[in-house]
Amino acid sequence: MSHVLRQTITRWTRLLTCSHRFNPGHVIASPIPANSTIKQLQYTMHQHRPYSSMNPNDFIATSLIDSVTFVAVCSDTLESLVDYFEQIIDETSTLKNPDVTYGDGVLTVSFGEPYGTYVINRQLPNRQIWLSSPTSGPKRYDFIPDKRTVNEGYWLYRHDGVTLHELLQQEISAIVGRKLDFFALPHSQRLQDKNGRDG
């Protein structure tokens, strides 16, 4: 094996290993053969690169945010959602026994029958926000900070590339039968949406 090919294999193996840290459940089906050509390695790298269509800035690790900033961002997010859900319920007369409760980092929103209950809660050990939706099931959101200031950013579910507020916009609008505006809330918009460029 040539020295150049050996270096290429080493570099791409390192890149593959790093790329899968964001998704521990994703395992490469087969090891890279020692006699792989550069073209074969390029193909393997392309096939196993997770979320290849997403913005590279989405992979800034939430763990890089200090705990004080993370708690502040969570509080801004959850408290703004509390206020907005209360407003939505007050303005929607068709819901049966709706209710909003919030305490100790856990937001519970019941829309009554037949819609069910949403639970959105802060997970400090994981530095995530977890959502339980009666429509789409459980999801875990990572905070994607602006590289210029960690106080700005948005919450992303890495498995489908959809943000927390995008999902709520779609599902809650369908429940109440009108278009809502979750994107007016803090930490709701992808940075390129606000600035016209990637964050």
mmCIF file with all atom_site columns, C-alpha atoms in Angstrom:
data_model
loop_
_atom_site.group_PDB
_atom_site.id
_atom_site.type_symbol
_atom_site.label_atom_id
_atom_site.label_alt_id
_atom_site.label_comp_id
_atom_site.label_asym_id
_atom_site.label_entity_id
_atom_site.label_seq_id
_atom_site.pdbx_PDB_ins_code
_atom_site.Cartn_x
_atom_site.Cartn_y
_atom_site.Cartn_z
_atom_site.occupancy
_atom_site.B_iso_or_equiv
_atom_site.pdbx_formal_charge
_atom_site.auth_seq_id
_atom_site.auth_comp_id
_atom_site.auth_asym_id
_atom_site.auth_atom_id
_atom_site.pdbx_PDB_model_num
ATOM 1   C CA . MET A 1 1   ? 0.000   0.000  0.000  1.00 0.00 ? 1   MET A CA 1
ATOM 2   C CA . SER A 1 2   ? 1.396   3.383  -0.945 1.00 0.00 ? 2   SER A CA 1
ATOM 3   C CA . HIS A 1 3   ? 2.197   5.994  1.687  1.00 0.00 ? 3   HIS A CA 1
ATOM 4   C CA . VAL A 1 4   ? -0.344  8.431  0.191  1.00 0.00 ? 4   VAL A CA 1
ATOM 5   C CA . LEU A 1 5   ? -3.146  5.853  0.226  1.00 0.00 ? 5   LEU A CA 1
ATOM 6   C CA . ARG A 1 6   ? -2.309  4.889  3.817  1.00 0.00 ? 6   ARG A CA 1
ATOM 7   C CA . GLN A 1 7   ? -2.521  8.538  4.877  1.00 0.00 ? 7   GLN A CA 1
ATOM 8   C CA . THR A 1 8   ? -5.830  8.928  3.045  1.00 0.00 ? 8   THR A CA 1
ATOM 9   C CA . ILE A 1 9   ? -7.321  5.869  4.766  1.00 0.00 ? 9   ILE A CA 1
ATOM 10  C CA . THR A 1 10  ? -6.161  7.124  8.172  1.00 0.00 ? 10  THR A CA 1
ATOM 11  C CA . ARG A 1 11  ? -7.598  10.604 7.612  1.00 0.00 ? 11  ARG A CA 1
ATOM 12  C CA . TRP A 1 12  ? -10.981 9.391  6.351  1.00 0.00 ? 12  TRP A CA 1
ATOM 13  C CA . THR A 1 13  ? -11.267 6.762  9.076  1.00 0.00 ? 13  THR A CA 1
ATOM 14  C CA . ARG A 1 14  ? -10.794 9.562  11.609 1.00 0.00 ? 14  ARG A CA 1
ATOM 15  C CA . LEU A 1 15  ? -13.444 11.667 9.868  1.00 0.00 ? 15  LEU A CA 1
ATOM 16  C CA . LEU A 1 16  ? -15.906 8.769  9.786  1.00 0.00 ? 16  LEU A CA 1
ATOM 17  C CA . THR A 1 17  ? -15.354 8.129  13.490 1.00 0.00 ? 17  THR A CA 1
ATOM 18  C CA . CYS A 1 18  ? -15.927 11.783 14.351 1.00 0.00 ? 18  CYS A CA 1
ATOM 19  C CA . SER A 1 19  ? -19.038 12.058 12.185 1.00 0.00 ? 19  SER A CA 1
ATOM 20  C CA . HIS A 1 20  ? -20.699 9.150  13.998 1.00 0.00 ? 20  HIS A CA 1
ATOM 21  C CA . ARG A 1 21  ? -20.228 10.614 17.449 1.00 0.00 ? 21  ARG A CA 1
ATOM 22  C CA . PHE A 1 22  ? -23.399 12.603 16.905 1.00 0.00 ? 22  PHE A CA 1
ATOM 23  C CA . ASN A 1 23  ? -25.407 9.429  16.304 1.00 0.00 ? 23  ASN A CA 1
ATOM 24  C CA . PRO A 1 24  ? -24.101 6.562  18.451 1.00 0.00 ? 24  PRO A CA 1
ATOM 25  C CA . GLY A 1 25  ? -26.816 4.245  17.179 1.00 0.00 ? 25  GLY A CA 1
ATOM 26  C CA . HIS A 1 26  ? -25.569 4.491  13.620 1.00 0.00 ? 26  HIS A CA 1
ATOM 27  C CA . VAL A 1 27  ? -23.001 1.794  12.894 1.00 0.00 ? 27  VAL A CA 1
ATOM 28  C CA . ILE A 1 28  ? -21.065 1.384  9.671  1.00 0.00 ? 28  ILE A CA 1
ATOM 29  C CA . ALA A 1 29  ? -22.197 -1.915 8.225  1.00 0.00 ? 29  ALA A CA 1
ATOM 30  C CA . SER A 1 30  ? -18.751 -3.122 7.183  1.00 0.00 ? 30  SER A CA 1
ATOM 31  C CA . PRO A 1 31  ? -15.156 -2.043 7.857  1.00 0.00 ? 31  PRO A CA 1
ATOM 32  C CA . ILE A 1 32  ? -13.170 -0.218 5.222  1.00 0.00 ? 32  ILE A CA 1
ATOM 33  C CA . PRO A 1 33  ? -11.065 -2.795 3.345  1.00 0.00 ? 33  PRO A CA 1
ATOM 34  C CA . ALA A 1 34  ? -7.325  -2.282 3.621  1.00 0.00 ? 34  ALA A CA 1
ATOM 35  C CA . ASN A 1 35  ? -6.954  -2.432 -0.146 1.00 0.00 ? 35  ASN A CA 1
ATOM 36  C CA . SER A 1 36  ? -9.635  0.193  -0.876 1.00 0.00 ? 36  SER A CA 1
ATOM 37  C CA . THR A 1 37  ? -8.984  2.616  -3.673 1.00 0.00 ? 37  THR A CA 1
ATOM 38  C CA . ILE A 1 38  ? -9.422  6.349  -3.178 1.00 0.00 ? 38  ILE A CA 1
ATOM 39  C CA . LYS A 1 39  ? -12.648 6.286  -5.238 1.00 0.00 ? 39  LYS A CA 1
ATOM 40  C CA . GLN A 1 40  ? -14.034 3.490  -3.045 1.00 0.00 ? 40  GLN A CA 1
ATOM 41  C CA . LEU A 1 41  ? -13.168 5.465  0.059  1.00 0.00 ? 41  LEU A CA 1
ATOM 42  C CA . GLN A 1 42  ? -14.872 8.555  -1.345 1.00 0.00 ? 42  GLN A CA 1
ATOM 43  C CA . TYR A 1 43  ? -18.014 6.509  -2.018 1.00 0.00 ? 43  TYR A CA 1
ATOM 44  C CA . THR A 1 44  ? -17.956 5.034  1.504  1.00 0.00 ? 44  THR A CA 1
ATOM 45  C CA . MET A 1 45  ? -17.499 8.470  3.046  1.00 0.00 ? 45  MET A CA 1
ATOM 46  C CA . HIS A 1 46  ? -20.463 9.829  1.077  1.00 0.00 ? 46  HIS A CA 1
ATOM 47  C CA . GLN A 1 47  ? -22.732 6.873  1.886  1.00 0.00 ? 47  GLN A CA 1
ATOM 48  C CA . HIS A 1 48  ? -22.114 6.947  5.634  1.00 0.00 ? 48  HIS A CA 1
ATOM 49  C CA . ARG A 1 49  ? -22.047 10.681 6.227  1.00 0.00 ? 49  ARG A CA 1
ATOM 50  C CA . PRO A 1 50  ? -25.114 11.327 8.427  1.00 0.00 ? 50  PRO A CA 1
ATOM 51  C CA . TYR A 1 51  ? -27.445 14.230 7.661  1.00 0.00 ? 51  TYR A CA 1
ATOM 52  C CA . SER A 1 52  ? -25.467 15.115 4.528  1.00 0.00 ? 52  SER A CA 1
ATOM 53  C CA . SER A 1 53  ? -28.108 17.599 3.401  1.00 0.00 ? 53  SER A CA 1
ATOM 54  C CA . MET A 1 54  ? -27.957 19.615 6.618  1.00 0.00 ? 54  MET A CA 1
ATOM 55  C CA . ASN A 1 55  ? -25.969 22.711 7.427  1.00 0.00 ? 55  ASN A CA 1
ATOM 56  C CA . PRO A 1 56  ? -22.501 21.825 8.823  1.00 0.00 ? 56  PRO A CA 1
ATOM 57  C CA . ASN A 1 57  ? -23.050 24.435 11.528 1.00 0.00 ? 57  ASN A CA 1
ATOM 58  C CA . ASP A 1 58  ? -25.835 22.218 12.890 1.00 0.00 ? 58  ASP A CA 1
ATOM 59  C CA . PHE A 1 59  ? -23.184 19.924 14.311 1.00 0.00 ? 59  PHE A CA 1
ATOM 60  C CA . ILE A 1 60  ? -21.800 22.363 16.869 1.00 0.00 ? 60  ILE A CA 1
ATOM 61  C CA . ALA A 1 61  ? -22.134 20.258 20.010 1.00 0.00 ? 61  ALA A CA 1
ATOM 62  C CA . THR A 1 62  ? -24.581 21.432 22.653 1.00 0.00 ? 62  THR A CA 1
ATOM 63  C CA . SER A 1 63  ? -22.084 20.199 25.231 1.00 0.00 ? 63  SER A CA 1
ATOM 64  C CA . LEU A 1 64  ? -19.842 23.132 24.312 1.00 0.00 ? 64  LEU A CA 1
ATOM 65  C CA . ILE A 1 65  ? -22.351 25.469 25.977 1.00 0.00 ? 65  ILE A CA 1
ATOM 66  C CA . ASP A 1 66  ? -21.720 26.065 29.670 1.00 0.00 ? 66  ASP A CA 1
ATOM 67  C CA . SER A 1 67  ? -24.453 24.946 32.046 1.00 0.00 ? 67  SER A CA 1
ATOM 68  C CA . VAL A 1 68  ? -25.441 28.478 33.091 1.00 0.00 ? 68  VAL A CA 1
ATOM 69  C CA . THR A 1 69  ? -26.037 29.526 29.476 1.00 0.00 ? 69  THR A CA 1
ATOM 70  C CA . PHE A 1 70  ? -27.890 26.283 28.771 1.00 0.00 ? 70  PHE A CA 1
ATOM 71  C CA . VAL A 1 71  ? -30.272 26.797 31.705 1.00 0.00 ? 71  VAL A CA 1
ATOM 72  C CA . ALA A 1 72  ? -30.901 30.393 30.607 1.00 0.00 ? 72  ALA A CA 1
ATOM 73  C CA . VAL A 1 73  ? -31.645 29.331 27.024 1.00 0.00 ? 73  VAL A CA 1
ATOM 74  C CA . CYS A 1 74  ? -33.983 26.579 28.255 1.00 0.00 ? 74  CYS A CA 1
ATOM 75  C CA . SER A 1 75  ? -35.816 29.008 30.525 1.00 0.00 ? 75  SER A CA 1
ATOM 76  C CA . ASP A 1 76  ? -36.270 31.521 27.702 1.00 0.00 ? 76  ASP A CA 1
ATOM 77  C CA . THR A 1 77  ? -37.567 28.772 25.430 1.00 0.00 ? 77  THR A CA 1
ATOM 78  C CA . LEU A 1 78  ? -39.957 27.109 27.870 1.00 0.00 ? 78  LEU A CA 1
ATOM 79  C CA . GLU A 1 79  ? -41.325 30.288 29.449 1.00 0.00 ? 79  GLU A CA 1
ATOM 80  C CA . SER A 1 80  ? -42.088 31.784 26.042 1.00 0.00 ? 80  SER A CA 1
ATOM 81  C CA . LEU A 1 81  ? -43.850 28.552 25.073 1.00 0.00 ? 81  LEU A CA 1
ATOM 82  C CA . VAL A 1 82  ? -45.916 28.684 28.284 1.00 0.00 ? 82  VAL A CA 1
ATOM 83  C CA . ASP A 1 83  ? -47.118 32.189 27.463 1.00 0.00 ? 83  ASP A CA 1
ATOM 84  C CA . TYR A 1 84  ? -47.892 31.313 23.857 1.00 0.00 ? 84  TYR A CA 1
ATOM 85  C CA . PHE A 1 85  ? -49.742 28.090 24.674 1.00 0.00 ? 85  PHE A CA 1
ATOM 86  C CA . GLU A 1 86  ? -51.864 29.970 27.221 1.00 0.00 ? 86  GLU A CA 1
ATOM 87  C CA . GLN A 1 87  ? -52.672 32.579 24.574 1.00 0.00 ? 87  GLN A CA 1
ATOM 88  C CA . ILE A 1 88  ? -53.557 29.874 22.036 1.00 0.00 ? 88  ILE A CA 1
ATOM 89  C CA . ILE A 1 89  ? -55.901 28.143 24.479 1.00 0.00 ? 89  ILE A CA 1
ATOM 90  C CA . ASP A 1 90  ? -57.559 31.425 25.489 1.00 0.00 ? 90  ASP A CA 1
ATOM 91  C CA . GLU A 1 91  ? -58.239 32.188 21.820 1.00 0.00 ? 91  GLU A CA 1
ATOM 92  C CA . THR A 1 92  ? -59.552 28.703 20.915 1.00 0.00 ? 92  THR A CA 1
ATOM 93  C CA . SER A 1 93  ? -63.087 28.029 22.123 1.00 0.00 ? 93  SER A CA 1
ATOM 94  C CA . THR A 1 94  ? -63.434 24.618 20.462 1.00 0.00 ? 94  THR A CA 1
ATOM 95  C CA . LEU A 1 95  ? -61.035 22.773 22.809 1.00 0.00 ? 95  LEU A CA 1
ATOM 96  C CA . LYS A 1 96  ? -62.470 20.576 25.570 1.00 0.00 ? 96  LYS A CA 1
ATOM 97  C CA . ASN A 1 97  ? -60.921 21.187 29.005 1.00 0.00 ? 97  ASN A CA 1
ATOM 98  C CA . PRO A 1 98  ? -57.523 22.420 27.812 1.00 0.00 ? 98  PRO A CA 1
ATOM 99  C CA . ASP A 1 99  ? -54.826 23.104 30.388 1.00 0.00 ? 99  ASP A CA 1
ATOM 100 C CA . VAL A 1 100 ? -51.273 24.457 30.608 1.00 0.00 ? 100 VAL A CA 1
ATOM 101 C CA . THR A 1 101 ? -48.991 23.731 33.568 1.00 0.00 ? 101 THR A CA 1
ATOM 102 C CA . TYR A 1 102 ? -45.317 24.535 34.058 1.00 0.00 ? 102 TYR A CA 1
ATOM 103 C CA . GLY A 1 103 ? -42.915 23.840 36.872 1.00 0.00 ? 103 GLY A CA 1
ATOM 104 C CA . ASP A 1 104 ? -39.362 22.650 37.503 1.00 0.00 ? 104 ASP A CA 1
ATOM 105 C CA . GLY A 1 105 ? -38.518 22.691 33.817 1.00 0.00 ? 105 GLY A CA 1
ATOM 106 C CA . VAL A 1 106 ? -41.537 20.631 32.721 1.00 0.00 ? 106 VAL A CA 1
ATOM 107 C CA . LEU A 1 107 ? -44.247 22.122 30.485 1.00 0.00 ? 107 LEU A CA 1
ATOM 108 C CA . THR A 1 108 ? -47.458 20.116 30.082 1.00 0.00 ? 108 THR A CA 1
ATOM 109 C CA . VAL A 1 109 ? -50.093 21.216 27.575 1.00 0.00 ? 109 VAL A CA 1
ATOM 110 C CA . SER A 1 110 ? -53.367 19.317 27.367 1.00 0.00 ? 110 SER A CA 1
ATOM 111 C CA . PHE A 1 111 ? -55.637 20.040 24.419 1.00 0.00 ? 111 PHE A CA 1
ATOM 112 C CA . GLY A 1 112 ? -58.312 17.646 25.661 1.00 0.00 ? 112 GLY A CA 1
ATOM 113 C CA . GLU A 1 113 ? -59.962 14.918 23.634 1.00 0.00 ? 113 GLU A CA 1
ATOM 114 C CA . PRO A 1 114 ? -59.267 13.863 20.964 1.00 0.00 ? 114 PRO A CA 1
ATOM 115 C CA . TYR A 1 115 ? -55.933 15.677 20.722 1.00 0.00 ? 115 TYR A CA 1
ATOM 116 C CA . GLY A 1 116 ? -54.091 14.561 23.830 1.00 0.00 ? 116 GLY A CA 1
ATOM 117 C CA . THR A 1 117 ? -51.238 16.081 25.813 1.00 0.00 ? 117 THR A CA 1
ATOM 118 C CA . TYR A 1 118 ? -47.850 17.520 24.908 1.00 0.00 ? 118 TYR A CA 1
ATOM 119 C CA . VAL A 1 119 ? -44.998 17.369 27.421 1.00 0.00 ? 119 VAL A CA 1
ATOM 120 C CA . ILE A 1 120 ? -41.890 19.499 26.860 1.00 0.00 ? 120 ILE A CA 1
ATOM 121 C CA . ASN A 1 121 ? -39.159 19.267 29.463 1.00 0.00 ? 121 ASN A CA 1
ATOM 122 C CA . ARG A 1 122 ? -35.601 20.313 30.137 1.00 0.00 ? 122 ARG A CA 1
ATOM 123 C CA . GLN A 1 123 ? -32.972 17.583 30.480 1.00 0.00 ? 123 GLN A CA 1
ATOM 124 C CA . LEU A 1 124 ? -29.917 19.068 32.171 1.00 0.00 ? 124 LEU A CA 1
ATOM 125 C CA . PRO A 1 125 ? -27.696 15.941 32.178 1.00 0.00 ? 125 PRO A CA 1
ATOM 126 C CA . ASN A 1 126 ? -28.132 15.568 28.399 1.00 0.00 ? 126 ASN A CA 1
ATOM 127 C CA . ARG A 1 127 ? -28.366 19.320 27.755 1.00 0.00 ? 127 ARG A CA 1
ATOM 128 C CA . GLN A 1 128 ? -31.463 18.724 25.654 1.00 0.00 ? 128 GLN A CA 1
ATOM 129 C CA . ILE A 1 129 ? -35.135 19.566 25.518 1.00 0.00 ? 129 ILE A CA 1
ATOM 130 C CA . TRP A 1 130 ? -37.340 16.488 25.278 1.00 0.00 ? 130 TRP A CA 1
ATOM 131 C CA . LEU A 1 131 ? -40.755 16.506 23.646 1.00 0.00 ? 131 LEU A CA 1
ATOM 132 C CA . SER A 1 132 ? -43.537 13.961 23.966 1.00 0.00 ? 132 SER A CA 1
ATOM 133 C CA . SER A 1 133 ? -46.123 14.561 21.250 1.00 0.00 ? 133 SER A CA 1
ATOM 134 C CA . PRO A 1 134 ? -49.436 12.666 20.969 1.00 0.00 ? 134 PRO A CA 1
ATOM 135 C CA . THR A 1 135 ? -49.135 13.133 17.207 1.00 0.00 ? 135 THR A CA 1
ATOM 136 C CA . SER A 1 136 ? -45.514 12.329 16.354 1.00 0.00 ? 136 SER A CA 1
ATOM 137 C CA . GLY A 1 137 ? -44.148 10.656 19.488 1.00 0.00 ? 137 GLY A CA 1
ATOM 138 C CA . PRO A 1 138 ? -41.006 11.361 21.541 1.00 0.00 ? 138 PRO A CA 1
ATOM 139 C CA . LYS A 1 139 ? -38.132 13.529 20.313 1.00 0.00 ? 139 LYS A CA 1
ATOM 140 C CA . ARG A 1 140 ? -34.930 14.916 21.819 1.00 0.00 ? 140 ARG A CA 1
ATOM 141 C CA . TYR A 1 141 ? -33.753 18.357 20.756 1.00 0.00 ? 141 TYR A CA 1
ATOM 142 C CA . ASP A 1 142 ? -30.215 19.723 20.873 1.00 0.00 ? 142 ASP A CA 1
ATOM 143 C CA . PHE A 1 143 ? -29.548 23.441 21.030 1.00 0.00 ? 143 PHE A CA 1
ATOM 144 C CA . ILE A 1 144 ? -27.634 24.665 17.973 1.00 0.00 ? 144 ILE A CA 1
ATOM 145 C CA . PRO A 1 145 ? -25.922 27.913 18.985 1.00 0.00 ? 145 PRO A CA 1
ATOM 146 C CA . ASP A 1 146 ? -24.948 30.814 16.805 1.00 0.00 ? 146 ASP A CA 1
ATOM 147 C CA . LYS A 1 147 ? -21.174 30.607 16.422 1.00 0.00 ? 147 LYS A CA 1
ATOM 148 C CA . ARG A 1 148 ? -21.010 34.352 17.122 1.00 0.00 ? 148 ARG A CA 1
ATOM 149 C CA . THR A 1 149 ? -23.001 34.226 20.375 1.00 0.00 ? 149 THR A CA 1
ATOM 150 C CA . VAL A 1 150 ? -24.185 31.099 22.182 1.00 0.00 ? 150 VAL A CA 1
ATOM 151 C CA . ASN A 1 151 ? -27.189 33.005 23.548 1.00 0.00 ? 151 ASN A CA 1
ATOM 152 C CA . GLU A 1 152 ? -28.801 32.731 20.106 1.00 0.00 ? 152 GLU A CA 1
ATOM 153 C CA . GLY A 1 153 ? -29.721 29.552 18.282 1.00 0.00 ? 153 GLY A CA 1
ATOM 154 C CA . TYR A 1 154 ? -32.478 26.980 17.829 1.00 0.00 ? 154 TYR A CA 1
ATOM 155 C CA . TRP A 1 155 ? -33.521 23.488 18.935 1.00 0.00 ? 155 TRP A CA 1
ATOM 156 C CA . LEU A 1 156 ? -32.908 20.689 16.423 1.00 0.00 ? 156 LEU A CA 1
ATOM 157 C CA . TYR A 1 157 ? -33.982 17.040 16.346 1.00 0.00 ? 157 TYR A CA 1
ATOM 158 C CA . ARG A 1 158 ? -30.974 15.578 14.553 1.00 0.00 ? 158 ARG A CA 1
ATOM 159 C CA . HIS A 1 159 ? -32.719 12.453 13.277 1.00 0.00 ? 159 HIS A CA 1
ATOM 160 C CA . ASP A 1 160 ? -35.086 14.301 10.958 1.00 0.00 ? 160 ASP A CA 1
ATOM 161 C CA . GLY A 1 161 ? -33.572 17.803 10.763 1.00 0.00 ? 161 GLY A CA 1
ATOM 162 C CA . VAL A 1 162 ? -36.782 19.455 12.024 1.00 0.00 ? 162 VAL A CA 1
ATOM 163 C CA . THR A 1 163 ? -36.646 22.080 14.770 1.00 0.00 ? 163 THR A CA 1
ATOM 164 C CA . LEU A 1 164 ? -38.825 22.092 17.878 1.00 0.00 ? 164 LEU A CA 1
ATOM 165 C CA . HIS A 1 165 ? -40.730 25.185 16.792 1.00 0.00 ? 165 HIS A CA 1
ATOM 166 C CA . GLU A 1 166 ? -41.207 23.904 13.234 1.00 0.00 ? 166 GLU A CA 1
ATOM 167 C CA . LEU A 1 167 ? -42.876 20.776 14.599 1.00 0.00 ? 167 LEU A CA 1
ATOM 168 C CA . LEU A 1 168 ? -45.057 22.735 17.025 1.00 0.00 ? 168 LEU A CA 1
ATOM 169 C CA . GLN A 1 169 ? -46.013 25.163 14.267 1.00 0.00 ? 169 GLN A CA 1
ATOM 170 C CA . GLN A 1 170 ? -47.267 22.291 12.128 1.00 0.00 ? 170 GLN A CA 1
ATOM 171 C CA . GLU A 1 171 ? -48.977 20.140 14.752 1.00 0.00 ? 171 GLU A CA 1
ATOM 172 C CA . ILE A 1 172 ? -50.586 22.816 16.937 1.00 0.00 ? 172 ILE A CA 1
ATOM 173 C CA . SER A 1 173 ? -51.832 24.788 13.929 1.00 0.00 ? 173 SER A CA 1
ATOM 174 C CA . ALA A 1 174 ? -53.595 21.605 12.791 1.00 0.00 ? 174 ALA A CA 1
ATOM 175 C CA . ILE A 1 175 ? -55.179 21.142 16.224 1.00 0.00 ? 175 ILE A CA 1
ATOM 176 C CA . VAL A 1 176 ? -56.593 24.669 16.544 1.00 0.00 ? 176 VAL A CA 1
ATOM 177 C CA . GLY A 1 177 ? -57.487 25.007 12.866 1.00 0.00 ? 177 GLY A CA 1
ATOM 178 C CA . ARG A 1 178 ? -55.582 28.192 12.114 1.00 0.00 ? 178 ARG A CA 1
ATOM 179 C CA . LYS A 1 179 ? -52.051 29.297 11.318 1.00 0.00 ? 179 LYS A CA 1
ATOM 180 C CA . LEU A 1 180 ? -49.978 30.104 14.385 1.00 0.00 ? 180 LEU A CA 1
ATOM 181 C CA . ASP A 1 181 ? -46.598 31.800 14.721 1.00 0.00 ? 181 ASP A CA 1
ATOM 182 C CA . PHE A 1 182 ? -44.196 29.823 16.889 1.00 0.00 ? 182 PHE A CA 1
ATOM 183 C CA . PHE A 1 183 ? -41.351 31.421 14.925 1.00 0.00 ? 183 PHE A CA 1
ATOM 184 C CA . ALA A 1 184 ? -41.894 34.711 16.752 1.00 0.00 ? 184 ALA A CA 1
ATOM 185 C CA . LEU A 1 185 ? -40.661 33.071 19.970 1.00 0.00 ? 185 LEU A CA 1
ATOM 186 C CA . PRO A 1 186 ? -37.063 33.058 21.253 1.00 0.00 ? 186 PRO A CA 1
ATOM 187 C CA . HIS A 1 187 ? -34.709 30.371 19.905 1.00 0.00 ? 187 HIS A CA 1
ATOM 188 C CA . SER A 1 188 ? -37.229 29.348 17.254 1.00 0.00 ? 188 SER A CA 1
ATOM 189 C CA . GLN A 1 189 ? -35.607 30.144 13.915 1.00 0.00 ? 189 GLN A CA 1
ATOM 190 C CA . ARG A 1 190 ? -32.713 28.681 12.044 1.00 0.00 ? 190 ARG A CA 1
ATOM 191 C CA . LEU A 1 191 ? -30.027 31.329 11.870 1.00 0.00 ? 191 LEU A CA 1
ATOM 192 C CA . GLN A 1 192 ? -29.978 31.496 8.070  1.00 0.00 ? 192 GLN A CA 1
ATOM 193 C CA . ASP A 1 193 ? -33.716 32.265 8.176  1.00 0.00 ? 193 ASP A CA 1
ATOM 194 C CA . LYS A 1 194 ? -33.160 35.316 10.349 1.00 0.00 ? 194 LYS A CA 1
ATOM 195 C CA . ASN A 1 195 ? -29.954 36.612 8.814  1.00 0.00 ? 195 ASN A CA 1
ATOM 196 C CA . GLY A 1 196 ? -30.197 35.421 5.230  1.00 0.00 ? 196 GLY A CA 1
ATOM 197 C CA . ARG A 1 197 ? -27.065 33.330 5.699  1.00 0.00 ? 197 ARG A CA 1
ATOM 198 C CA . ASP A 1 198 ? -25.829 30.364 7.660  1.00 0.00 ? 198 ASP A CA 1
ATOM 199 C CA . GLY A 1 199 ? -25.221 30.865 11.341 1.00 0.00 ? 199 GLY A CA 1
#
